[in-house]
């Protein structure tokens, strides 16, 4: 099963897909050039299969004897065949006794086609069922080389990766923009075997011991009797559990914050959550926490946007990731570590490093950047790659070891089982997307779906046949000989795990007023969706132990009295690094809707469009109708298909009088009833963008639309020429929203 290196040299063709990028094509890598943006839906050639899709030599998936990855695709040749390669003359009609039947039992093609179709589905993941994946490359800067001997963290090492982002609660077909934690799982195909970093977009977890995982998941999933609600935490069983099991309060607070509704997978941080142990070349150890820092910054949707997107485009995040990669706006994250001394106590600044409900503020332990991951290839086949990828926290490489965090210990036990039932047997590591890119020389044999044709006679050790025993590797994986103090076998947690509120308060006090208001609104919404009064009251008790004002505001929204705090602890120092506000970020790959009408100055529009593209922003033309607009411009959206949630900012370049298909108002006169005399769909777009505090701008006649709607103030830019307008618009977009337009009441 060893992987061939041939054919995996850097490729310089325009298609990223299917090609491992050359070093100088990786944004962020020395000598790299910025990718040129292209419309994601532009037709392009079918990509060649990636090396990952090649099967172990010498057989292709369909049995063709070839070591050439190009011929190892599932589809080969010019003719349709049966699964066993017999050419077919007809696949549209079953074999019948005369044209009117009945159908004959001997029709093997019919039987085979239906049999295979009937078995196309596999069980979805029990959690994280809904996801989207991408290929990429990780380039290490060597900053971690002193603390770990992991080969992929040596200076300038380049490692292919596959990443799968996910929601946790919803089924495979559920919406992307629900309020939930997001999974952020990365498979590094290192030269020493696969390393899986199976993290989330939040640094803490609901439970401290993996034995509680079935409980939190049963509580958060839809009610077992009617299977409602889908992909939601806004229901009784979830709030019942987290209000009774108060160690969940910190993570729950993160879910209620804007982090629970990310703008994009591209704008999420990722966290390994647990403490891991790093092993240096000299055997020295340190403890560490792992972080992914998005180059685009951390950005979220508003609740209204999330709800709109759930209806307008349930694939919002999946589409965003795919389109960004297709258009050349490759998302990138820096990998960072917080490093702590490996002391017997495993505490840092009073924080228990084995407690997964605790984070270590960056102000106490700065995140040191150790490399950059760039996602530059979309999967060729969703099922083969995104659905079948199998992550496991136990997939560690020399230089990285697990800690005794009881949540991590249970995870290391659990992930194998889930792959067995999901992927149908023990050979799931032979599935192309899961195959290591390092040589495999195991003694695992046979079993369902075995793909390898193992030679030799001695898959056992010790042996004197087949050239003798497999040699064990110098520099192979070493289990760190950590001393375990003399102790007693107990079902218990350490006393330090009893602190359930101080870090929830730390998170709350680190938020700006507008972020706090969003949290209040989220609790008010979710708890109002519960039916049981006792559950709402119990959760208010938990909020009282986090913050009196938070509790009072939510209680007022629920029409309930606010209880007093019952738990005392030392006031934590806020961690400003936890807030999303206050910085500006690159706008690469952000989307600007440009609204035009039949009378727009297309020359100015073309100029604005080029300037935006040059700045790495993807402009999408929204016109009254599809097709050619003139001046070389083609409509990418129409008034009927566009909605505000799709855009990070709006540029109105025309008065947008009602188009022929505008939905008539009651008196049949859309224009007269619309405040700006403009198409009601354009009016809706402008009003929603303005309400969501996005940058709104107008060029030429477009100013009349903003004037008619009273759209002015922070985050609004108007100009008569594109060269003045575009820089202003880009400036506004860099802070994600015009935050001052929100008027928090806290
Ligand atoms: Fe888990 C999937 C992340 C705790 C058991 N988990 C899964 C995925 C992610 C996480 C990102 C999806 C991987 C993919 O895309 O295929 N899980 C976490 C994090 C946790 C965590 C960050 C806490 C810090 N998980 C956790 C515990 C258990 C599990 C405590 C069980 C004891 N997780 C699973 C699982 C899944 C899974 C049931 C479902 C599908 C899969 O593994 O492959 O085994």
mmCIF file of N, CA and C and ligand atoms in Angstrom, residues 125-128 164-166 182-185 198-200 202 204-205 207 209-211 213-214 271-274 356 386 389-391 407-408 410-411 414-416 418-419 422, ligand 1:
data_model
loop_
_atom_site.group_PDB
_atom_site.id
_atom_site.type_symbol
_atom_site.label_atom_id
_atom_site.label_comp_id
_atom_site.label_asym_id
_atom_site.label_seq_id
_atom_site.Cartn_x
_atom_site.Cartn_y
_atom_site.Cartn_z
ATOM 1 N N UNK A 125 -22.722 9.985 10.065
ATOM 2 C CA UNK A 125 -22.018 10.101 11.342
ATOM 3 C C UNK A 125 -23.027 10.372 12.456
ATOM 4 N N UNK A 126 -22.808 9.774 13.610
ATOM 5 C CA UNK A 126 -23.770 9.927 14.714
ATOM 6 C C UNK A 126 -23.782 11.370 15.218
ATOM 7 N N UNK A 127 -22.659 12.036 15.134
ATOM 8 C CA UNK A 127 -22.573 13.501 15.285
ATOM 9 C C UNK A 127 -21.720 14.005 14.118
ATOM 10 N N UNK A 128 -21.783 15.299 13.855
ATOM 11 C CA UNK A 128 -21.011 15.902 12.751
ATOM 12 C C UNK A 128 -21.392 15.280 11.394
ATOM 13 N N UNK A 164 -12.126 18.486 7.043
ATOM 14 C CA UNK A 164 -13.591 18.410 6.983
ATOM 15 C C UNK A 164 -14.168 19.312 8.067
ATOM 16 N N UNK A 165 -14.981 20.286 7.636
ATOM 17 C CA UNK A 165 -15.708 21.148 8.564
ATOM 18 C C UNK A 165 -17.115 20.584 8.716
ATOM 19 N N UNK A 166 -17.733 20.831 9.858
ATOM 20 C CA UNK A 166 -19.053 20.224 10.051
ATOM 21 C C UNK A 166 -19.863 20.978 11.096
ATOM 22 N N UNK A 182 -19.003 24.060 15.487
ATOM 23 C CA UNK A 182 -18.561 23.531 14.197
ATOM 24 C C UNK A 182 -17.345 22.638 14.394
ATOM 25 N N UNK A 183 -17.333 21.493 13.697
ATOM 26 C CA UNK A 183 -16.158 20.626 13.701
ATOM 27 C C UNK A 183 -15.109 21.173 12.755
ATOM 28 N N UNK A 184 -13.855 20.957 13.073
ATOM 29 C CA UNK A 184 -12.732 21.421 12.251
ATOM 30 C C UNK A 184 -11.684 20.317 12.341
ATOM 31 N N UNK A 185 -11.815 19.311 11.451
ATOM 32 C CA UNK A 185 -10.967 18.117 11.547
ATOM 33 C C UNK A 185 -9.970 18.114 10.394
ATOM 34 N N UNK A 198 -8.477 16.562 15.378
ATOM 35 C CA UNK A 198 -9.941 16.516 15.289
ATOM 36 C C UNK A 198 -10.514 17.531 16.278
ATOM 37 N N UNK A 199 -10.603 18.770 15.825
ATOM 38 C CA UNK A 199 -10.981 19.856 16.733
ATOM 39 C C UNK A 199 -12.318 20.472 16.397
ATOM 40 N N UNK A 200 -12.623 21.529 17.098
ATOM 41 C CA UNK A 200 -13.852 22.300 16.907
ATOM 42 C C UNK A 200 -13.506 23.768 16.735
ATOM 43 N N UNK A 202 -14.507 25.923 18.777
ATOM 44 C CA UNK A 202 -14.583 26.461 20.143
ATOM 45 C C UNK A 202 -13.553 25.728 20.985
ATOM 46 N N UNK A 204 -13.407 24.855 24.117
ATOM 47 C CA UNK A 204 -13.822 24.102 25.305
ATOM 48 C C UNK A 204 -14.949 23.142 24.924
ATOM 49 N N UNK A 205 -15.237 22.192 25.820
ATOM 50 C CA UNK A 205 -16.249 21.196 25.506
ATOM 51 C C UNK A 205 -17.297 21.111 26.622
ATOM 52 N N UNK A 207 -18.456 18.572 28.284
ATOM 53 C CA UNK A 207 -18.301 17.561 29.344
ATOM 54 C C UNK A 207 -16.823 17.356 29.643
ATOM 55 N N UNK A 209 -15.659 14.364 30.937
ATOM 56 C CA UNK A 209 -15.320 12.941 30.900
ATOM 57 C C UNK A 209 -16.113 12.320 29.747
ATOM 58 N N UNK A 210 -15.408 11.576 28.887
ATOM 59 C CA UNK A 210 -16.053 11.026 27.697
ATOM 60 C C UNK A 210 -17.207 10.089 27.991
ATOM 61 N N UNK A 211 -17.314 9.624 29.216
ATOM 62 C CA UNK A 211 -18.423 8.718 29.541
ATOM 63 C C UNK A 211 -19.760 9.460 29.459
ATOM 64 N N UNK A 213 -20.487 11.523 26.947
ATOM 65 C CA UNK A 213 -20.743 11.923 25.553
ATOM 66 C C UNK A 213 -22.106 11.445 25.047
ATOM 67 N N UNK A 214 -22.458 10.183 25.277
ATOM 68 C CA UNK A 214 -23.802 9.775 24.824
ATOM 69 C C UNK A 214 -24.901 10.607 25.485
ATOM 70 N N UNK A 271 -9.686 24.741 17.207
ATOM 71 C CA UNK A 271 -8.984 24.434 18.459
ATOM 72 C C UNK A 271 -8.873 22.921 18.618
ATOM 73 N N UNK A 272 -7.721 22.457 19.058
ATOM 74 C CA UNK A 272 -7.567 21.038 19.398
ATOM 75 C C UNK A 272 -8.272 20.702 20.698
ATOM 76 N N UNK A 273 -8.694 21.694 21.444
ATOM 77 C CA UNK A 273 -9.388 21.623 22.731
ATOM 78 C C UNK A 273 -8.494 21.009 23.817
ATOM 79 N N UNK A 274 -8.155 19.746 23.670
ATOM 80 C CA UNK A 274 -7.399 19.071 24.732
ATOM 81 C C UNK A 274 -5.973 19.603 24.823
ATOM 82 N N UNK A 356 -11.137 19.818 29.936
ATOM 83 C CA UNK A 356 -11.486 20.347 28.609
ATOM 84 C C UNK A 356 -12.581 21.414 28.639
ATOM 85 N N UNK A 386 -15.270 13.351 1.228
ATOM 86 C CA UNK A 386 -15.805 14.023 2.409
ATOM 87 C C UNK A 386 -16.605 13.066 3.285
ATOM 88 N N UNK A 389 -14.077 10.073 4.674
ATOM 89 C CA UNK A 389 -12.875 10.372 5.461
ATOM 90 C C UNK A 389 -13.141 9.977 6.922
ATOM 91 N N UNK A 390 -12.161 9.346 7.518
ATOM 92 C CA UNK A 390 -12.324 8.819 8.882
ATOM 93 C C UNK A 390 -11.233 9.390 9.776
ATOM 94 N N UNK A 391 -11.637 10.260 10.680
ATOM 95 C CA UNK A 391 -10.663 10.876 11.583
ATOM 96 C C UNK A 391 -10.600 10.099 12.889
ATOM 97 N N UNK A 407 -11.500 13.253 28.634
ATOM 98 C CA UNK A 407 -12.324 13.349 27.428
ATOM 99 C C UNK A 407 -11.545 12.790 26.238
ATOM 100 N N UNK A 408 -10.275 13.155 26.167
ATOM 101 C CA UNK A 408 -9.427 12.678 25.070
ATOM 102 C C UNK A 408 -9.228 11.167 25.159
ATOM 103 N N UNK A 410 -11.272 8.976 26.284
ATOM 104 C CA UNK A 410 -12.477 8.288 25.791
ATOM 105 C C UNK A 410 -12.582 8.422 24.280
ATOM 106 N N UNK A 411 -12.177 9.580 23.749
ATOM 107 C CA UNK A 411 -12.237 9.755 22.295
ATOM 108 C C UNK A 411 -11.304 8.757 21.613
ATOM 109 N N UNK A 414 -13.149 5.737 21.241
ATOM 110 C CA UNK A 414 -14.444 5.726 20.555
ATOM 111 C C UNK A 414 -14.374 5.766 19.024
ATOM 112 N N UNK A 415 -13.428 6.502 18.476
ATOM 113 C CA UNK A 415 -13.504 6.800 17.038
ATOM 114 C C UNK A 415 -13.357 5.569 16.139
ATOM 115 N N UNK A 416 -12.659 4.542 16.623
ATOM 116 C CA UNK A 416 -12.546 3.329 15.797
ATOM 117 C C UNK A 416 -13.905 2.663 15.619
ATOM 118 N N UNK A 418 -16.877 3.922 15.628
ATOM 119 C CA UNK A 418 -17.798 4.613 14.745
ATOM 120 C C UNK A 418 -17.432 4.341 13.281
ATOM 121 N N UNK A 419 -16.143 4.245 12.977
ATOM 122 C CA UNK A 419 -15.753 3.984 11.582
ATOM 123 C C UNK A 419 -16.159 2.565 11.178
ATOM 124 N N UNK A 422 -19.805 2.806 10.401
ATOM 125 C CA UNK A 422 -20.083 3.733 9.300
ATOM 126 C C UNK A 422 -19.529 3.207 7.978
HETATM 127 FE FE1 LIG B 1 -16.058 13.814 18.443
HETATM 128 C C1 LIG B 1 -16.862 13.039 15.261
HETATM 129 C C2 LIG B 1 -14.714 16.804 17.398
HETATM 130 C C3 LIG B 1 -15.609 14.766 21.714
HETATM 131 C C4 LIG B 1 -17.031 10.771 19.460
HETATM 132 N N1 LIG B 1 -15.842 14.741 16.683
HETATM 133 C C5 LIG B 1 -16.230 14.247 15.468
HETATM 134 C C6 LIG B 1 -15.883 15.172 14.431
HETATM 135 C C7 LIG B 1 -15.284 16.225 15.043
HETATM 136 C C8 LIG B 1 -15.255 15.956 16.456
HETATM 137 C C9 LIG B 1 -14.745 17.473 14.368
HETATM 138 C C10 LIG B 1 -16.178 14.997 12.963
HETATM 139 C C11 LIG B 1 -15.010 14.398 12.242
HETATM 140 C C12 LIG B 1 -15.313 14.310 10.772
HETATM 141 O O1 LIG B 1 -15.440 15.353 10.125
HETATM 142 O O2 LIG B 1 -15.413 13.178 10.284
HETATM 143 N N2 LIG B 1 -15.380 15.479 19.375
HETATM 144 C C13 LIG B 1 -14.790 16.552 18.763
HETATM 145 C C14 LIG B 1 -14.222 17.420 19.767
HETATM 146 C C15 LIG B 1 -14.481 16.856 20.977
HETATM 147 C C16 LIG B 1 -15.196 15.634 20.730
HETATM 148 C C17 LIG B 1 -13.461 18.703 19.477
HETATM 149 C C18 LIG B 1 -14.097 17.323 22.355
HETATM 150 C C19 LIG B 1 -13.066 18.082 22.601
HETATM 151 N N3 LIG B 1 -16.309 12.954 20.254
HETATM 152 C C20 LIG B 1 -16.023 13.490 21.491
HETATM 153 C C21 LIG B 1 -16.196 12.491 22.511
HETATM 154 C C22 LIG B 1 -16.581 11.352 21.873
HETATM 155 C C23 LIG B 1 -16.650 11.671 20.471
HETATM 156 C C24 LIG B 1 -15.965 12.718 23.992
HETATM 157 C C25 LIG B 1 -16.894 9.983 22.451
HETATM 158 C C26 LIG B 1 -16.471 9.532 23.574
HETATM 159 N N4 LIG B 1 -16.889 12.225 17.524
HETATM 160 C C27 LIG B 1 -17.172 11.065 18.143
HETATM 161 C C28 LIG B 1 -17.666 9.996 17.186
HETATM 162 C C29 LIG B 1 -17.546 10.721 15.816
HETATM 163 C C30 LIG B 1 -17.106 12.091 16.206
HETATM 164 C C31 LIG B 1 -18.974 9.438 17.551
HETATM 165 C C32 LIG B 1 -18.767 10.680 14.911
HETATM 166 C C33 LIG B 1 -18.266 10.407 13.534
HETATM 167 C C34 LIG B 1 -16.861 10.106 13.719
HETATM 168 O O3 LIG B 1 -16.530 10.159 15.027
HETATM 169 O O4 LIG B 1 -16.062 9.812 12.844
HETATM 170 O O5 LIG B 1 -16.880 8.877 17.251
#
